[in-house]
Structures are given as C-alpha cells and as structure tokens.
Amino acid sequence: MKKNLGKSICMFSGKGGVGKTFLTMCLAGVYETIGKKVLILDFDLSSGGIAVSLNKEYEKTIYNLVDDYTNNRFKNFLDYVTVYDEFISFLPSPKDPRQASKIDSKYLEIALSKAVLHYDVVLVDTTHILNETNLVLLDSVDNILFLMENDPMDLKNMKSLLSIFRDLEKNNYKILLNNSRDPFKKYFTLFDMKSVLKENIDYVLSSEFYLKNIDTYLMNGKIVTLEPKAINVFNKDVTTMMKVCLDLIGGEDEKN
Ligand SMILES: Nc1ncnc2c1ncn2[C@@H]1O[C@H](COP(=O)(O)OP(=O)(O)O)[C@@H](O)[C@H]1O
Ligand SMILES: [Mg+2]
C-alpha cells in the first residue's frame, strides 16, 4: 500500500535573527499537540542551532548522511535522526561548520524526499541567504513560511523576496509578522506594510510573546508550546501558531 507523504515546510526570511529557529521549535511543539510526527531538518548548515536549543546529545548529522550517501553506505534515513520525544525528531546541521561547504544541495533535496516518507510534517530551518542550497530547498518544499519583523530594512528585504517569488510564479507561501522577537520594533502599521508588500500578511505573532526568559527554555531544551503554563499565558499566540500549523499542512496552502 502506498504511504501518504508528509508535508514539508521551509522557514525563510529576508534577514537573519527574525526568529526562524525559535519558531521552528514552537511549531514542532504545536504539531505534537495535534498528534503529528515531526522532523526538524536543520539546514542552517554552518551555524545551525536546533540541536543546541533542544539540548540533546547527538551522533549523526546531515553531513554523515550525505557522506554515506555519496559513498554507497546509506541504508536507512532514520539512522541519522536524533529523537527529541515521542513525536519530534531532528536531523542536526554539521558538527564542524567546514563540512557545510562540502554538502551539495542536491543531497539536501534527497534527504528531504526521504524525510517525508517517515514523518507527517518536516520543518526545515534555514538561513536567510538566497544561495544555491536555499533556492533548491525553496523549490522542493510543499510550503514556505516567510518571517518578517516590523522595521524598514526587513520590509525592504521582504519586498524584494516577494517580487522574486512573483517573477517565478511561486505562490506556495504564507507571511508571518513576528512582533515577538523584538517588541520595540513597530515602525509601520499593518496597513502600511501590506501596501508596501502588495501582499496580505497572513499571521501576526504579538509582542506579548516576547519571552524575557527564553534562554531558560533553550538551556533546558524545553519547547515553549509544550509547556502547559506557557500555553496558558501565551494563549493568543499559541492559537495563532496553531492556525499557522494547520494552514501549512492543509489543503488551502496557496495564495490566490
Ligand atoms: N519570542 C521571542 N522572545 C524572546 N527572544 C526571542 C524570541 N524569538 C526569538 N528570540 C531570540 O532572538 C534571537 C534570534 O532568533 P532566532 O530564532 O535564532 O532567529 P533566526 O533563526 O531567524 O536567525 C535568538 O537569540 C532568540 O533566542
Ligand atoms: Mg536560525
């Protein structure tokens, strides 16, 4: 019997530091709460932070997978992933950043195609750079979540990114304005931002989701959206994240 393939989702942004890695983990937690098996692929190859943030020891990384694949030693995709809990696993970025440059992007596509055979949802964390790796990824995933912040530089970056997507006639993305990363950034109104982008902004994470004690979660490898107390306090933003999660795996995943 043919198995249903999982949905692959790439986090992307016009600049670094907008909260991609943190949100990747939050979304993984939300998927867990609805019983989805999730794999996080850390394709921020030279400075990935997923394994550190989940505070888990790990043996193998995407580098080992690619190395084995190219040397005909690859057997089972699951040999390379590290289990976080019953629902969430991750494939870490290379231990040595120099290994990043040795990974040909075509193998990331292969890794992705194997990952969706085993998980309901595959979340791909990336860098913001439009390099070969990310272009291949953006082209291969089912859906893309663009993150942006409310500042002039990011608005400019996002505008150029979206115009590239329009030129390529790609419309499998949603846009999330992240006001939680830095609650003091509020240069524009939502209306102004939408006018500049000539696009809808699909979701907004509020400044109330700014976590003063974020490092406590990260140091302990805790996922905020799996902590009952936090879910309660940040109810509004957890609800927004649930909507993001459902939209990204649901049928209505394309811009009209
Ligand atoms: N909601 C939040 N509250 C507090 N700090 C945050 C929040 N989201 C992200 N951060 C912090 O902002 C920084 C950048 O976030 P990160 O997820 O690493 O961004 P990116 O992956 O896009 O580069 C990190 O230090 C992270 O811990
Ligand atoms: Mg990151």
PDB file of C-alpha atoms and ligand atoms in Angstrom:
ATOM      1  CA  MET A   1       0.000   0.000   0.000  1.00  0.00           C
ATOM      2  CA  LYS A   2       1.292   3.477  -0.871  1.00  0.00           C
ATOM      3  CA  LYS A   3       2.073   5.568   2.198  1.00  0.00           C
ATOM      4  CA  ASN A   4       0.908   9.172   2.362  1.00  0.00           C
ATOM      5  CA  LEU A   5       3.801  11.602   2.138  1.00  0.00           C
ATOM      6  CA  GLY A   6       4.363  14.115   4.920  1.00  0.00           C
ATOM      7  CA  LYS A   7       4.211  17.849   4.268  1.00  0.00           C
ATOM      8  CA  SER A   8       7.470  19.761   4.026  1.00  0.00           C
ATOM      9  CA  ILE A   9       7.640  23.340   5.232  1.00  0.00           C
ATOM     10  CA  CYS A  10      10.586  25.712   4.954  1.00  0.00           C
ATOM     11  CA  MET A  11      11.101  28.672   7.261  1.00  0.00           C
ATOM     12  CA  PHE A  12      12.578  31.622   5.402  1.00  0.00           C
ATOM     13  CA  SER A  13      13.171  35.350   5.850  1.00  0.00           C
ATOM     14  CA  GLY A  14      14.759  38.345   4.206  1.00  0.00           C
ATOM     15  CA  LYS A  15      17.275  38.791   7.010  1.00  0.00           C
ATOM     16  CA  GLY A  16      18.762  36.842   9.904  1.00  0.00           C
ATOM     17  CA  GLY A  17      17.675  36.924  13.525  1.00  0.00           C
ATOM     18  CA  VAL A  18      13.934  37.228  12.905  1.00  0.00           C
ATOM     19  CA  GLY A  19      13.081  34.137  14.980  1.00  0.00           C
ATOM     20  CA  LYS A  20      13.098  31.310  12.405  1.00  0.00           C
ATOM     21  CA  THR A  21      14.881  28.793  14.608  1.00  0.00           C
ATOM     22  CA  PHE A  22      12.832  29.585  17.679  1.00  0.00           C
ATOM     23  CA  LEU A  23       9.564  29.457  15.755  1.00  0.00           C
ATOM     24  CA  THR A  24      10.569  26.189  14.101  1.00  0.00           C
ATOM     25  CA  MET A  25      10.678  24.609  17.550  1.00  0.00           C
ATOM     26  CA  CYS A  26       7.444  26.276  18.641  1.00  0.00           C
ATOM     27  CA  LEU A  27       5.654  24.945  15.555  1.00  0.00           C
ATOM     28  CA  ALA A  28       7.089  21.460  16.139  1.00  0.00           C
ATOM     29  CA  GLY A  29       5.586  21.597  19.637  1.00  0.00           C
ATOM     30  CA  VAL A  30       2.202  22.658  18.276  1.00  0.00           C
ATOM     31  CA  TYR A  31       2.243  19.801  15.768  1.00  0.00           C
ATOM     32  CA  GLU A  32       2.990  17.419  18.616  1.00  0.00           C
ATOM     33  CA  THR A  33      -0.102  18.633  20.471  1.00  0.00           C
ATOM     34  CA  ILE A  34      -2.236  17.570  17.496  1.00  0.00           C
ATOM     35  CA  GLY A  35      -0.539  14.189  17.285  1.00  0.00           C
ATOM     36  CA  LYS A  36       1.675  14.809  14.256  1.00  0.00           C
ATOM     37  CA  LYS A  37       5.067  13.167  13.929  1.00  0.00           C
ATOM     38  CA  VAL A  38       7.549  15.922  13.166  1.00  0.00           C
ATOM     39  CA  LEU A  39      11.089  16.027  11.865  1.00  0.00           C
ATOM     40  CA  ILE A  40      13.136  19.213  12.065  1.00  0.00           C
ATOM     41  CA  LEU A  41      15.812  19.393   9.396  1.00  0.00           C
ATOM     42  CA  ASP A  42      18.499  21.841  10.445  1.00  0.00           C
ATOM     43  CA  PHE A  43      19.662  23.145   7.085  1.00  0.00           C
ATOM     44  CA  ASP A  44      21.328  26.209   8.539  1.00  0.00           C
ATOM     45  CA  LEU A  45      24.404  24.225   7.591  1.00  0.00           C
ATOM     46  CA  SER A  46      27.198  26.326   9.027  1.00  0.00           C
ATOM     47  CA  SER A  47      25.543  27.745  12.142  1.00  0.00           C
ATOM     48  CA  GLY A  48      22.520  25.597  12.886  1.00  0.00           C
ATOM     49  CA  GLY A  49      21.042  25.910  16.369  1.00  0.00           C
ATOM     50  CA  ILE A  50      18.365  23.234  16.614  1.00  0.00           C
ATOM     51  CA  ALA A  51      20.374  20.575  18.466  1.00  0.00           C
ATOM     52  CA  VAL A  52      21.715  23.115  20.967  1.00  0.00           C
ATOM     53  CA  SER A  53      18.281  24.621  21.511  1.00  0.00           C
ATOM     54  CA  LEU A  54      16.756  21.199  22.105  1.00  0.00           C
ATOM     55  CA  ASN A  55      19.710  20.433  24.387  1.00  0.00           C
ATOM     56  CA  LYS A  56      20.154  16.904  23.066  1.00  0.00           C
ATOM     57  CA  GLU A  57      23.290  14.854  22.573  1.00  0.00           C
ATOM     58  CA  TYR A  58      23.551  13.581  19.023  1.00  0.00           C
ATOM     59  CA  GLU A  59      25.803  11.360  16.955  1.00  0.00           C
ATOM     60  CA  LYS A  60      24.956  11.906  13.337  1.00  0.00           C
ATOM     61  CA  THR A  61      24.270  14.978  11.272  1.00  0.00           C
ATOM     62  CA  ILE A  62      23.216  15.816   7.731  1.00  0.00           C
ATOM     63  CA  TYR A  63      26.929  15.670   6.866  1.00  0.00           C
ATOM     64  CA  ASN A  64      27.125  11.970   7.833  1.00  0.00           C
ATOM     65  CA  LEU A  65      24.002  11.261   5.821  1.00  0.00           C
ATOM     66  CA  VAL A  66      25.384  12.951   2.717  1.00  0.00           C
ATOM     67  CA  ASP A  67      28.827  11.391   3.185  1.00  0.00           C
ATOM     68  CA  ASP A  68      27.329   7.901   3.498  1.00  0.00           C
ATOM     69  CA  TYR A  69      25.001   8.510   0.583  1.00  0.00           C
ATOM     70  CA  THR A  70      27.805   9.515  -1.750  1.00  0.00           C
ATOM     71  CA  ASN A  71      29.910   6.536  -0.615  1.00  0.00           C
ATOM     72  CA  ASN A  72      27.120   3.967  -1.001  1.00  0.00           C
ATOM     73  CA  ARG A  73      26.905   3.330   2.743  1.00  0.00           C
ATOM     74  CA  PHE A  74      23.482   4.874   3.223  1.00  0.00           C
ATOM     75  CA  LYS A  75      20.828   2.373   4.341  1.00  0.00           C
ATOM     76  CA  ASN A  76      18.060   3.898   6.434  1.00  0.00           C
ATOM     77  CA  PHE A  77      17.185   7.574   6.835  1.00  0.00           C
ATOM     78  CA  LEU A  78      16.152   7.007  10.461  1.00  0.00           C
ATOM     79  CA  ASP A  79      19.729   6.005  11.359  1.00  0.00           C
ATOM     80  CA  TYR A  80      20.684   9.685  11.111  1.00  0.00           C
ATOM     81  CA  VAL A  81      17.982  11.407  13.123  1.00  0.00           C
ATOM     82  CA  THR A  82      18.012  12.124  16.852  1.00  0.00           C
ATOM     83  CA  VAL A  83      14.828  11.604  18.825  1.00  0.00           C
ATOM     84  CA  TYR A  84      13.684  14.524  20.998  1.00  0.00           C
ATOM     85  CA  ASP A  85      10.493  12.936  22.258  1.00  0.00           C
ATOM     86  CA  GLU A  86       7.804  10.545  21.084  1.00  0.00           C
ATOM     87  CA  PHE A  87       6.648  12.952  18.356  1.00  0.00           C
ATOM     88  CA  ILE A  88       9.614  15.163  17.494  1.00  0.00           C
ATOM     89  CA  SER A  89      12.971  14.199  15.980  1.00  0.00           C
ATOM     90  CA  PHE A  90      15.640  16.264  14.315  1.00  0.00           C
ATOM     91  CA  LEU A  91      18.498  15.951  11.880  1.00  0.00           C
ATOM     92  CA  PRO A  92      21.233  18.305  13.099  1.00  0.00           C
ATOM     93  CA  SER A  93      23.440  20.557  10.999  1.00  0.00           C
ATOM     94  CA  PRO A  94      27.124  19.506  10.662  1.00  0.00           C
ATOM     95  CA  LYS A  95      29.234  19.489  13.830  1.00  0.00           C
ATOM     96  CA  ASP A  96      32.110  21.185  12.034  1.00  0.00           C
ATOM     97  CA  PRO A  97      30.991  24.247  10.050  1.00  0.00           C
ATOM     98  CA  ARG A  98      33.642  23.493   7.422  1.00  0.00           C
ATOM     99  CA  GLN A  99      31.638  20.417   6.471  1.00  0.00           C
ATOM    100  CA  ALA A 100      28.811  22.675   5.354  1.00  0.00           C
ATOM    101  CA  SER A 101      30.608  23.689   2.178  1.00  0.00           C
ATOM    102  CA  LYS A 102      31.054  20.028   1.248  1.00  0.00           C
ATOM    103  CA  ILE A 103      27.327  19.388   1.095  1.00  0.00           C
ATOM    104  CA  ASP A 104      25.956  19.606  -2.402  1.00  0.00           C
ATOM    105  CA  SER A 105      22.413  20.960  -2.429  1.00  0.00           C
ATOM    106  CA  LYS A 106      21.133  18.033  -4.469  1.00  0.00           C
ATOM    107  CA  TYR A 107      21.664  15.811  -1.424  1.00  0.00           C
ATOM    108  CA  LEU A 108      19.511  18.087   0.695  1.00  0.00           C
ATOM    109  CA  GLU A 109      16.739  17.503  -1.795  1.00  0.00           C
ATOM    110  CA  ILE A 110      17.327  13.764  -1.468  1.00  0.00           C
ATOM    111  CA  ALA A 111      17.292  13.985   2.338  1.00  0.00           C
ATOM    112  CA  LEU A 112      14.026  15.904   2.175  1.00  0.00           C
ATOM    113  CA  SER A 113      12.449  13.340  -0.130  1.00  0.00           C
ATOM    114  CA  LYS A 114      13.408  10.570   2.317  1.00  0.00           C
ATOM    115  CA  ALA A 115      12.218  12.532   5.367  1.00  0.00           C
ATOM    116  CA  VAL A 116       8.643  12.920   4.118  1.00  0.00           C
ATOM    117  CA  LEU A 117       8.378   9.136   3.879  1.00  0.00           C
ATOM    118  CA  HIS A 118       8.699   8.836   7.656  1.00  0.00           C
ATOM    119  CA  TYR A 119       7.059  11.912   9.195  1.00  0.00           C
ATOM    120  CA  ASP A 120       3.749  13.749   8.955  1.00  0.00           C
ATOM    121  CA  VAL A 121       5.481  17.110   8.933  1.00  0.00           C
ATOM    122  CA  VAL A 122       9.043  18.052   8.003  1.00  0.00           C
ATOM    123  CA  LEU A 123      10.066  21.510   9.198  1.00  0.00           C
ATOM    124  CA  VAL A 124      13.167  22.865   7.506  1.00  0.00           C
ATOM    125  CA  ASP A 125      15.104  25.568   9.322  1.00  0.00           C
ATOM    126  CA  THR A 126      17.409  27.616   7.103  1.00  0.00           C
ATOM    127  CA  THR A 127      19.458  30.766   6.864  1.00  0.00           C
ATOM    128  CA  HIS A 128      18.065  33.848   5.135  1.00  0.00           C
ATOM    129  CA  ILE A 129      20.592  33.776   2.309  1.00  0.00           C
ATOM    130  CA  LEU A 130      19.416  33.183  -1.247  1.00  0.00           C
ATOM    131  CA  ASN A 131      22.200  30.752  -2.064  1.00  0.00           C
ATOM    132  CA  GLU A 132      22.073  27.574  -4.112  1.00  0.00           C
ATOM    133  CA  THR A 133      21.144  25.462  -1.046  1.00  0.00           C
ATOM    134  CA  ASN A 134      18.190  27.616  -0.113  1.00  0.00           C
ATOM    135  CA  LEU A 135      16.991  28.059  -3.682  1.00  0.00           C
ATOM    136  CA  VAL A 136      16.881  24.293  -4.099  1.00  0.00           C
ATOM    137  CA  LEU A 137      15.069  23.968  -0.779  1.00  0.00           C
ATOM    138  CA  LEU A 138      12.534  26.675  -1.519  1.00  0.00           C
ATOM    139  CA  ASP A 139      11.800  24.938  -4.773  1.00  0.00           C
ATOM    140  CA  SER A 140      11.471  21.476  -3.220  1.00  0.00           C
ATOM    141  CA  VAL A 141       9.246  22.058  -0.184  1.00  0.00           C
ATOM    142  CA  ASP A 142       5.463  21.986  -0.209  1.00  0.00           C
ATOM    143  CA  ASN A 143       5.084  25.285   1.618  1.00  0.00           C
ATOM    144  CA  ILE A 144       7.157  28.222   2.803  1.00  0.00           C
ATOM    145  CA  LEU A 145       6.648  30.369   5.882  1.00  0.00           C
ATOM    146  CA  PHE A 146       8.215  33.807   5.478  1.00  0.00           C
ATOM    147  CA  LEU A 147       9.038  35.561   8.707  1.00  0.00           C
ATOM    148  CA  MET A 148       9.462  39.303   8.917  1.00  0.00           C
ATOM    149  CA  GLU A 149       9.843  41.982  11.542  1.00  0.00           C
ATOM    150  CA  ASN A 150       8.380  45.456  11.686  1.00  0.00           C
ATOM    151  CA  ASP A 151      11.376  47.501  10.574  1.00  0.00           C
ATOM    152  CA  PRO A 152      12.374  49.337   7.378  1.00  0.00           C
ATOM    153  CA  MET A 153      15.236  47.029   6.490  1.00  0.00           C
ATOM    154  CA  ASP A 154      13.181  43.908   6.787  1.00  0.00           C
ATOM    155  CA  LEU A 155      10.302  45.434   4.867  1.00  0.00           C
ATOM    156  CA  LYS A 156      12.696  46.206   2.026  1.00  0.00           C
ATOM    157  CA  ASN A 157      14.139  42.668   2.115  1.00  0.00           C
ATOM    158  CA  MET A 158      10.729  41.100   2.179  1.00  0.00           C
ATOM    159  CA  LYS A 159       9.532  43.228  -0.718  1.00  0.00           C
ATOM    160  CA  SER A 160      12.423  42.082  -2.921  1.00  0.00           C
ATOM    161  CA  LEU A 161      11.982  38.477  -1.862  1.00  0.00           C
ATOM    162  CA  LEU A 162       8.308  38.527  -2.724  1.00  0.00           C
ATOM    163  CA  SER A 163       8.923  40.145  -6.091  1.00  0.00           C
ATOM    164  CA  ILE A 164      11.338  37.317  -6.919  1.00  0.00           C
ATOM    165  CA  PHE A 165       8.630  34.833  -5.953  1.00  0.00           C
ATOM    166  CA  ARG A 166       6.107  36.640  -8.118  1.00  0.00           C
ATOM    167  CA  ASP A 167       8.528  36.531 -11.076  1.00  0.00           C
ATOM    168  CA  LEU A 168       8.931  32.792 -10.545  1.00  0.00           C
ATOM    169  CA  GLU A 169       5.152  32.424 -10.216  1.00  0.00           C
ATOM    170  CA  LYS A 170       5.637  30.706  -6.882  1.00  0.00           C
ATOM    171  CA  ASN A 171       2.706  31.151  -4.554  1.00  0.00           C
ATOM    172  CA  ASN A 172       3.027  28.365  -2.009  1.00  0.00           C
ATOM    173  CA  TYR A 173       3.904  30.650   0.892  1.00  0.00           C
ATOM    174  CA  LYS A 174       2.434  32.428   3.887  1.00  0.00           C
ATOM    175  CA  ILE A 175       3.796  35.550   5.581  1.00  0.00           C
ATOM    176  CA  LEU A 176       4.153  35.917   9.331  1.00  0.00           C
ATOM    177  CA  LEU A 177       4.960  39.207  11.007  1.00  0.00           C
ATOM    178  CA  ASN A 178       6.919  38.409  14.135  1.00  0.00           C
ATOM    179  CA  ASN A 179       6.417  41.166  16.702  1.00  0.00           C
ATOM    180  CA  SER A 180       7.582  38.884  19.492  1.00  0.00           C
ATOM    181  CA  ARG A 181      11.283  38.802  18.647  1.00  0.00           C
ATOM    182  CA  ASP A 182      11.743  42.477  19.449  1.00  0.00           C
ATOM    183  CA  PRO A 183       8.655  44.149  20.907  1.00  0.00           C
ATOM    184  CA  PHE A 184      10.192  47.616  20.414  1.00  0.00           C
ATOM    185  CA  LYS A 185      10.168  47.358  16.639  1.00  0.00           C
ATOM    186  CA  LYS A 186       6.952  48.926  15.499  1.00  0.00           C
ATOM    187  CA  TYR A 187       7.801  51.364  12.761  1.00  0.00           C
ATOM    188  CA  PHE A 188       4.811  50.801  10.491  1.00  0.00           C
ATOM    189  CA  THR A 189       1.146  49.967  10.704  1.00  0.00           C
ATOM    190  CA  LEU A 190      -0.012  46.640   9.372  1.00  0.00           C
ATOM    191  CA  PHE A 191      -1.844  48.519   6.643  1.00  0.00           C
ATOM    192  CA  ASP A 192       1.357  50.303   5.539  1.00  0.00           C
ATOM    193  CA  MET A 193       3.300  47.063   5.473  1.00  0.00           C
ATOM    194  CA  LYS A 194       0.693  45.321   3.369  1.00  0.00           C
ATOM    195  CA  SER A 195       0.624  48.288   0.976  1.00  0.00           C
ATOM    196  CA  VAL A 196       4.406  48.240   0.557  1.00  0.00           C
ATOM    197  CA  LEU A 197       4.496  44.474   0.102  1.00  0.00           C
ATOM    198  CA  LYS A 198       1.389  44.438  -2.082  1.00  0.00           C
ATOM    199  CA  GLU A 199       0.511  41.247  -0.241  1.00  0.00           C
ATOM    200  CA  ASN A 200      -1.552  40.140   2.673  1.00  0.00           C
ATOM    201  CA  ILE A 201       0.264  39.444   5.942  1.00  0.00           C
ATOM    202  CA  ASP A 202      -1.270  36.152   6.935  1.00  0.00           C
ATOM    203  CA  TYR A 203      -0.341  35.971  10.613  1.00  0.00           C
ATOM    204  CA  VAL A 204       0.978  38.216  13.360  1.00  0.00           C
ATOM    205  CA  LEU A 205       2.763  36.976  16.466  1.00  0.00           C
ATOM    206  CA  SER A 206       2.206  39.625  19.112  1.00  0.00           C
ATOM    207  CA  SER A 207       4.799  41.440  21.191  1.00  0.00           C
ATOM    208  CA  GLU A 208       3.269  39.703  24.227  1.00  0.00           C
ATOM    209  CA  PHE A 209       5.005  36.533  23.057  1.00  0.00           C
ATOM    210  CA  TYR A 210       8.386  38.166  23.741  1.00  0.00           C
ATOM    211  CA  LEU A 211       9.970  35.810  26.266  1.00  0.00           C
ATOM    212  CA  LYS A 212      12.261  37.517  28.745  1.00  0.00           C
ATOM    213  CA  ASN A 213      13.334  34.091  29.962  1.00  0.00           C
ATOM    214  CA  ILE A 214      13.781  32.484  26.542  1.00  0.00           C
ATOM    215  CA  ASP A 215      17.262  31.278  27.491  1.00  0.00           C
ATOM    216  CA  THR A 216      15.822  29.205  30.350  1.00  0.00           C
ATOM    217  CA  TYR A 217      13.792  27.267  27.813  1.00  0.00           C
ATOM    218  CA  LEU A 218      16.745  26.912  25.468  1.00  0.00           C
ATOM    219  CA  MET A 219      19.238  25.923  28.189  1.00  0.00           C
ATOM    220  CA  ASN A 220      16.855  23.212  29.365  1.00  0.00           C
ATOM    221  CA  GLY A 221      15.923  22.047  25.891  1.00  0.00           C
ATOM    222  CA  LYS A 222      12.274  22.860  26.505  1.00  0.00           C
ATOM    223  CA  ILE A 223       9.798  23.699  23.783  1.00  0.00           C
ATOM    224  CA  VAL A 224       7.624  26.598  24.891  1.00  0.00           C
ATOM    225  CA  THR A 225       4.498  25.344  23.120  1.00  0.00           C
ATOM    226  CA  LEU A 226       4.701  22.085  25.059  1.00  0.00           C
ATOM    227  CA  GLU A 227       4.785  23.757  28.468  1.00  0.00           C
ATOM    228  CA  PRO A 228       1.265  23.896  29.959  1.00  0.00           C
ATOM    229  CA  LYS A 229       1.953  27.078  31.929  1.00  0.00           C
ATOM    230  CA  ALA A 230       3.313  28.902  28.880  1.00  0.00           C
ATOM    231  CA  ILE A 231       0.445  27.702  26.682  1.00  0.00           C
ATOM    232  CA  ASN A 232      -1.889  29.254  29.184  1.00  0.00           C
ATOM    233  CA  VAL A 233      -0.071  32.579  29.442  1.00  0.00           C
ATOM    234  CA  PHE A 234       0.522  32.919  25.690  1.00  0.00           C
ATOM    235  CA  ASN A 235      -2.827  31.524  24.680  1.00  0.00           C
ATOM    236  CA  LYS A 236      -3.477  34.093  21.939  1.00  0.00           C
ATOM    237  CA  ASP A 237      -0.154  33.494  20.180  1.00  0.00           C
ATOM    238  CA  VAL A 238      -0.334  29.724  20.623  1.00  0.00           C
ATOM    239  CA  THR A 239      -3.716  29.900  18.868  1.00  0.00           C
ATOM    240  CA  THR A 240      -2.082  31.871  16.039  1.00  0.00           C
ATOM    241  CA  MET A 241       0.660  29.236  15.785  1.00  0.00           C
ATOM    242  CA  MET A 242      -1.955  26.502  15.664  1.00  0.00           C
ATOM    243  CA  LYS A 243      -3.576  28.300  12.729  1.00  0.00           C
ATOM    244  CA  VAL A 244      -0.189  28.575  11.008  1.00  0.00           C
ATOM    245  CA  CYS A 245       0.411  24.852  11.558  1.00  0.00           C
ATOM    246  CA  LEU A 246      -2.961  23.781  10.241  1.00  0.00           C
ATOM    247  CA  ASP A 247      -2.801  26.074   7.201  1.00  0.00           C
ATOM    248  CA  LEU A 248       0.664  24.856   6.263  1.00  0.00           C
ATOM    249  CA  ILE A 249      -0.379  21.216   6.191  1.00  0.00           C
ATOM    250  CA  GLY A 250      -3.916  21.772   4.996  1.00  0.00           C
ATOM    251  CA  GLY A 251      -5.335  21.999   1.521  1.00  0.00           C
ATOM    252  CA  GLU A 252      -5.625  25.770   1.452  1.00  0.00           C
ATOM    253  CA  ASP A 253      -1.940  26.393   1.265  1.00  0.00           C
ATOM    254  CA  GLU A 254      -1.631  28.540  -1.838  1.00  0.00           C
ATOM    255  CA  LYS A 255      -2.030  32.263  -2.356  1.00  0.00           C
ATOM    256  CA  ASN A 256      -4.924  33.052  -4.626  1.00  0.00           C
TER     257      ASN A 256
HETATM  258  N1  LIG B   1       9.641  35.366  21.139  1.00  0.00           N
HETATM  259  C1  LIG B   1      10.898  35.633  21.484  1.00  0.00           C
HETATM  260  N2  LIG B   1      11.158  36.202  22.690  1.00  0.00           N
HETATM  261  C2  LIG B   1      12.431  36.479  23.065  1.00  0.00           C
HETATM  262  N3  LIG B   1      13.519  36.237  22.303  1.00  0.00           N
HETATM  263  C3  LIG B   1      13.322  35.675  21.088  1.00  0.00           C
HETATM  264  C4  LIG B   1      12.008  35.332  20.617  1.00  0.00           C
HETATM  265  N4  LIG B   1      12.134  34.769  19.376  1.00  0.00           N
HETATM  266  C5  LIG B   1      13.459  34.747  19.111  1.00  0.00           C
HETATM  267  N5  LIG B   1      14.174  35.270  20.120  1.00  0.00           N
HETATM  268  C6  LIG B   1      15.645  35.400  20.200  1.00  0.00           C
HETATM  269  O1  LIG B   1      16.057  36.183  19.095  1.00  0.00           O
HETATM  270  C7  LIG B   1      17.272  35.688  18.563  1.00  0.00           C
HETATM  271  C8  LIG B   1      17.086  35.335  17.093  1.00  0.00           C
HETATM  272  O2  LIG B   1      16.149  34.272  16.992  1.00  0.00           O
HETATM  273  P1  LIG B   1      16.418  33.036  16.038  1.00  0.00           P
HETATM  274  O3  LIG B   1      15.268  32.117  16.193  1.00  0.00           O
HETATM  275  O4  LIG B   1      17.776  32.475  16.254  1.00  0.00           O
HETATM  276  O5  LIG B   1      16.351  33.774  14.614  1.00  0.00           O
HETATM  277  P2  LIG B   1      16.823  33.247  13.177  1.00  0.00           P
HETATM  278  O6  LIG B   1      16.803  31.760  13.226  1.00  0.00           O
HETATM  279  O7  LIG B   1      15.824  33.821  12.223  1.00  0.00           O
HETATM  280  O8  LIG B   1      18.197  33.800  12.932  1.00  0.00           O
HETATM  281  C9  LIG B   1      17.665  34.485  19.405  1.00  0.00           C
HETATM  282  O9  LIG B   1      18.577  34.899  20.385  1.00  0.00           O
HETATM  283  C10 LIG B   1      16.353  34.055  20.036  1.00  0.00           C
HETATM  284  O10 LIG B   1      16.547  33.391  21.259  1.00  0.00           O
HETATM  285 MG    MG B   2      18.263  30.364  12.824  1.00  0.00          MG
END
